[in-house]
Amino acid sequence: MNMAEVPAGAQGVSKPETKEPLIIAENINKHFGQFHVIKDVSTKFYQGEVTVIIGASGSGKSTFLRMLNRLETHDSGRIVIDGIVLDDDLKHIDAVRAEVGMVFQSFNLFPHLTVMDNITLAPRRLRGVTRAQAEETAKGLLAKVGMSAHSHKYPHQLSGGQQQRVAIARSLAMQPKVMLFDEPTSALDPEMIKEVLDVMKDLARGGMTMIVVTHEMGFAREVADRVIFFEKGQILEEAPPAEFFGNARNERIRSFLGQIAYTAR
């Protein structure tokens, strides 16, 4: 396949022909028992691009995202991340996970560790960074996410929004090439959502490659370079946000967006 080709499912998405994709997914399939959750999905993600993946619950979007760092395995097809084929080889998996950060909806902080120790643990153990170096980096990241005053606290002493900001800082401490976000605001109270989205917007403005599964349509409109719509395990459409939200060609997508708009009133 020509690396410069735009996936067949894309609607109006174009990339410079000389630009190589950071992530390639080709003909990906995944089953949970008899349920065919991901059906022959192909797409590409580029350095510095912010991609938002949306779709109804059960459409396969989170499963697809989790396959990009091998939290879920794919049954067939090919995933290549920064030139590394993601397969059963543990060296390949470790190499990919060192470059791909992930933020979950449930924060997943270690409850027995302080904020500082949560952030410095992985760089010290996996990158061989000294404690002093790791803590210096952590201080900068905590400032970046507005959590400098909380480095000594434990997760239970923080609000949900604060925990999620720490989780983002923890992923950034590994200096990943791409950040995956799996519905990062869905477990938050409404007043805490903005503080997390603001951090994500700052990351996007700084050029971080991001793939975000979310129902936050305002974030998608404002920040995304591309929106992907999943439906029953397939990519129904890919388009820039202005085209996706302003001129959706598919009736199913128009219905979905209408429901989102209605429930947001």
mmCIF file of N, CA, C and O in Angstrom, residues 136-180:
data_model
loop_
_atom_site.group_PDB
_atom_site.id
_atom_site.type_symbol
_atom_site.label_atom_id
_atom_site.label_comp_id
_atom_site.label_asym_id
_atom_site.label_seq_id
_atom_site.Cartn_x
_atom_site.Cartn_y
_atom_site.Cartn_z
ATOM 1 N N GLU A 136 12.504 16.440 38.857
ATOM 2 C CA GLU A 136 12.611 17.728 38.172
ATOM 3 C C GLU A 136 11.637 17.783 36.991
ATOM 4 O O GLU A 136 10.942 18.793 36.780
ATOM 5 N N THR A 137 11.580 16.686 36.219
ATOM 6 C CA THR A 137 10.631 16.613 35.110
ATOM 7 C C THR A 137 9.199 16.666 35.623
ATOM 8 O O THR A 137 8.345 17.363 35.055
ATOM 9 N N ALA A 138 8.926 15.940 36.704
ATOM 10 C CA ALA A 138 7.572 15.898 37.267
ATOM 11 C C ALA A 138 7.115 17.281 37.709
ATOM 12 O O ALA A 138 5.947 17.650 37.523
ATOM 13 N N LYS A 139 8.022 18.056 38.300
ATOM 14 C CA LYS A 139 7.658 19.411 38.739
ATOM 15 C C LYS A 139 7.210 20.261 37.546
ATOM 16 O O LYS A 139 6.234 21.013 37.625
ATOM 17 N N GLY A 140 7.940 20.127 36.441
ATOM 18 C CA GLY A 140 7.553 20.876 35.243
ATOM 19 C C GLY A 140 6.209 20.441 34.699
ATOM 20 O O GLY A 140 5.396 21.277 34.278
ATOM 21 N N LEU A 141 5.954 19.132 34.740
ATOM 22 C CA LEU A 141 4.683 18.615 34.234
ATOM 23 C C LEU A 141 3.524 19.002 35.142
ATOM 24 O O LEU A 141 2.424 19.319 34.665
ATOM 25 N N LEU A 142 3.758 18.979 36.453
ATOM 26 C CA LEU A 142 2.707 19.387 37.383
ATOM 27 C C LEU A 142 2.364 20.861 37.186
ATOM 28 O O LEU A 142 1.192 21.247 37.283
ATOM 29 N N ALA A 143 3.371 21.671 36.911
ATOM 30 C CA ALA A 143 3.092 23.081 36.610
ATOM 31 C C ALA A 143 2.274 23.196 35.328
ATOM 32 O O ALA A 143 1.350 24.012 35.234
ATOM 33 N N LYS A 144 2.606 22.358 34.360
ATOM 34 C CA LYS A 144 1.919 22.384 33.063
ATOM 35 C C LYS A 144 0.441 22.066 33.201
ATOM 36 O O LYS A 144 -0.403 22.641 32.500
ATOM 37 N N VAL A 145 0.103 21.151 34.127
ATOM 38 C CA VAL A 145 -1.301 20.753 34.295
ATOM 39 C C VAL A 145 -1.962 21.444 35.488
ATOM 40 O O VAL A 145 -3.059 21.086 35.901
ATOM 41 N N GLY A 146 -1.273 22.454 36.043
ATOM 42 C CA GLY A 146 -1.865 23.231 37.132
ATOM 43 C C GLY A 146 -1.979 22.499 38.450
ATOM 44 O O GLY A 146 -2.912 22.741 39.226
ATOM 45 N N MET A 147 -1.010 21.608 38.736
ATOM 46 C CA MET A 147 -1.085 20.800 39.954
ATOM 47 C C MET A 147 0.179 20.905 40.817
ATOM 48 O O MET A 147 0.458 20.025 41.626
ATOM 49 N N SER A 148 0.927 21.995 40.691
ATOM 50 C CA SER A 148 2.189 22.130 41.418
ATOM 51 C C SER A 148 2.026 22.053 42.928
ATOM 52 O O SER A 148 2.896 21.530 43.636
ATOM 53 N N ALA A 149 0.916 22.556 43.427
ATOM 54 C CA ALA A 149 0.720 22.614 44.880
ATOM 55 C C ALA A 149 0.286 21.283 45.482
ATOM 56 O O ALA A 149 0.105 21.190 46.705
ATOM 57 N N HIS A 150 0.151 20.243 44.665
ATOM 58 C CA HIS A 150 -0.435 18.993 45.150
ATOM 59 C C HIS A 150 0.517 17.802 45.059
ATOM 60 O O HIS A 150 0.081 16.656 45.197
ATOM 61 N N SER A 151 1.797 18.046 44.857
ATOM 62 C CA SER A 151 2.728 16.938 44.611
ATOM 63 C C SER A 151 2.850 15.987 45.797
ATOM 64 O O SER A 151 3.152 14.805 45.621
ATOM 65 N N HIS A 152 2.592 16.473 47.010
ATOM 66 C CA HIS A 152 2.743 15.652 48.208
ATOM 67 C C HIS A 152 1.487 14.868 48.573
ATOM 68 O O HIS A 152 1.501 14.036 49.460
ATOM 69 N N LYS A 153 0.397 15.119 47.861
ATOM 70 C CA LYS A 153 -0.886 14.511 48.211
ATOM 71 C C LYS A 153 -1.031 13.114 47.618
ATOM 72 O O LYS A 153 -0.340 12.739 46.675
ATOM 73 N N TYR A 154 -1.996 12.378 48.181
ATOM 74 C CA TYR A 154 -2.367 11.070 47.668
ATOM 75 C C TYR A 154 -3.633 11.203 46.827
ATOM 76 O O TYR A 154 -4.413 12.166 47.009
ATOM 77 N N PRO A 155 -3.864 10.269 45.900
ATOM 78 C CA PRO A 155 -5.030 10.394 45.008
ATOM 79 C C PRO A 155 -6.361 10.634 45.729
ATOM 80 O O PRO A 155 -7.187 11.421 45.251
ATOM 81 N N HIS A 156 -6.582 9.995 46.879
ATOM 82 C CA HIS A 156 -7.872 10.158 47.560
ATOM 83 C C HIS A 156 -8.072 11.576 48.091
ATOM 84 O O HIS A 156 -9.192 11.948 48.454
ATOM 85 N N GLN A 157 -7.016 12.369 48.137
ATOM 86 C CA GLN A 157 -7.112 13.749 48.602
ATOM 87 C C GLN A 157 -7.417 14.726 47.464
ATOM 88 O O GLN A 157 -7.522 15.924 47.705
ATOM 89 N N LEU A 158 -7.562 14.208 46.262
ATOM 90 C CA LEU A 158 -7.778 15.047 45.085
ATOM 91 C C LEU A 158 -9.175 14.862 44.524
ATOM 92 O O LEU A 158 -9.790 13.809 44.683
ATOM 93 N N SER A 159 -9.661 15.886 43.845
ATOM 94 C CA SER A 159 -10.922 15.764 43.109
ATOM 95 C C SER A 159 -10.703 14.901 41.869
ATOM 96 O O SER A 159 -9.563 14.615 41.474
ATOM 97 N N GLY A 160 -11.792 14.509 41.227
ATOM 98 C CA GLY A 160 -11.680 13.721 40.006
ATOM 99 C C GLY A 160 -10.914 14.449 38.918
ATOM 100 O O GLY A 160 -10.070 13.862 38.233
ATOM 101 N N GLY A 161 -11.202 15.733 38.755
ATOM 102 C CA GLY A 161 -10.507 16.509 37.739
ATOM 103 C C GLY A 161 -9.028 16.628 38.030
ATOM 104 O O GLY A 161 -8.190 16.564 37.117
ATOM 105 N N GLN A 162 -8.688 16.784 39.312
ATOM 106 C CA GLN A 162 -7.279 16.857 39.688
ATOM 107 C C GLN A 162 -6.576 15.523 39.448
ATOM 108 O O GLN A 162 -5.441 15.491 38.956
ATOM 109 N N GLN A 163 -7.246 14.426 39.777
ATOM 110 C CA GLN A 163 -6.644 13.116 39.530
ATOM 111 C C GLN A 163 -6.390 12.890 38.042
ATOM 112 O O GLN A 163 -5.358 12.334 37.651
ATOM 113 N N GLN A 164 -7.330 13.332 37.216
ATOM 114 C CA GLN A 164 -7.139 13.130 35.781
ATOM 115 C C GLN A 164 -5.991 13.970 35.254
ATOM 116 O O GLN A 164 -5.234 13.531 34.377
ATOM 117 N N ARG A 165 -5.810 15.165 35.796
ATOM 118 C CA ARG A 165 -4.685 15.992 35.372
ATOM 119 C C ARG A 165 -3.357 15.357 35.792
ATOM 120 O O ARG A 165 -2.373 15.418 35.055
ATOM 121 N N VAL A 166 -3.345 14.741 36.969
ATOM 122 C CA VAL A 166 -2.144 14.010 37.401
ATOM 123 C C VAL A 166 -1.898 12.817 36.476
ATOM 124 O O VAL A 166 -0.751 12.531 36.102
ATOM 125 N N ALA A 167 -2.975 12.131 36.092
ATOM 126 C CA ALA A 167 -2.833 10.987 35.180
ATOM 127 C C ALA A 167 -2.234 11.426 33.846
ATOM 128 O O ALA A 167 -1.420 10.707 33.254
ATOM 129 N N ILE A 168 -2.616 12.599 33.369
ATOM 130 C CA ILE A 168 -2.046 13.120 32.128
ATOM 131 C C ILE A 168 -0.559 13.414 32.317
ATOM 132 O O ILE A 168 0.278 13.058 31.486
ATOM 133 N N ALA A 169 -0.218 14.049 33.439
ATOM 134 C CA ALA A 169 1.183 14.344 33.722
ATOM 135 C C ALA A 169 1.997 13.049 33.826
ATOM 136 O O ALA A 169 3.141 12.985 33.351
ATOM 137 N N ARG A 170 1.416 12.028 34.443
ATOM 138 C CA ARG A 170 2.125 10.755 34.569
ATOM 139 C C ARG A 170 2.437 10.163 33.199
ATOM 140 O O ARG A 170 3.537 9.654 32.965
ATOM 141 N N SER A 171 1.486 10.215 32.278
ATOM 142 C CA SER A 171 1.738 9.702 30.931
ATOM 143 C C SER A 171 2.784 10.531 30.204
ATOM 144 O O SER A 171 3.650 9.991 29.504
ATOM 145 N N LEU A 172 2.736 11.846 30.389
ATOM 146 C CA LEU A 172 3.697 12.721 29.716
ATOM 147 C C LEU A 172 5.114 12.528 30.241
ATOM 148 O O LEU A 172 6.084 12.809 29.533
ATOM 149 N N ALA A 173 5.252 12.032 31.479
ATOM 150 C CA ALA A 173 6.573 11.855 32.070
ATOM 151 C C ALA A 173 7.420 10.852 31.298
ATOM 152 O O ALA A 173 8.649 10.890 31.372
ATOM 153 N N MET A 174 6.761 9.965 30.558
ATOM 154 C CA MET A 174 7.494 8.993 29.742
ATOM 155 C C MET A 174 7.886 9.563 28.381
ATOM 156 O O MET A 174 8.449 8.867 27.542
ATOM 157 N N GLN A 175 7.569 10.825 28.158
ATOM 158 C CA GLN A 175 7.888 11.522 26.907
ATOM 159 C C GLN A 175 7.396 10.745 25.685
ATOM 160 O O GLN A 175 8.168 10.429 24.769
ATOM 161 N N PRO A 176 6.099 10.447 25.657
ATOM 162 C CA PRO A 176 5.557 9.655 24.556
ATOM 163 C C PRO A 176 5.492 10.446 23.256
ATOM 164 O O PRO A 176 5.452 11.679 23.269
ATOM 165 N N LYS A 177 5.451 9.715 22.162
ATOM 166 C CA LYS A 177 5.279 10.353 20.856
ATOM 167 C C LYS A 177 3.812 10.566 20.528
ATOM 168 O O LYS A 177 3.472 11.379 19.668
ATOM 169 N N VAL A 178 2.948 9.805 21.186
ATOM 170 C CA VAL A 178 1.511 9.937 20.955
ATOM 171 C C VAL A 178 0.793 9.683 22.270
ATOM 172 O O VAL A 178 1.225 8.861 23.086
ATOM 173 N N MET A 179 -0.312 10.398 22.477
ATOM 174 C CA MET A 179 -1.135 10.222 23.670
ATOM 175 C C MET A 179 -2.513 9.713 23.258
ATOM 176 O O MET A 179 -3.160 10.284 22.365
ATOM 177 N N LEU A 180 -2.958 8.648 23.919
ATOM 178 C CA LEU A 180 -4.286 8.098 23.716
ATOM 179 C C LEU A 180 -5.154 8.485 24.908
ATOM 180 O O LEU A 180 -4.741 8.326 26.057
#
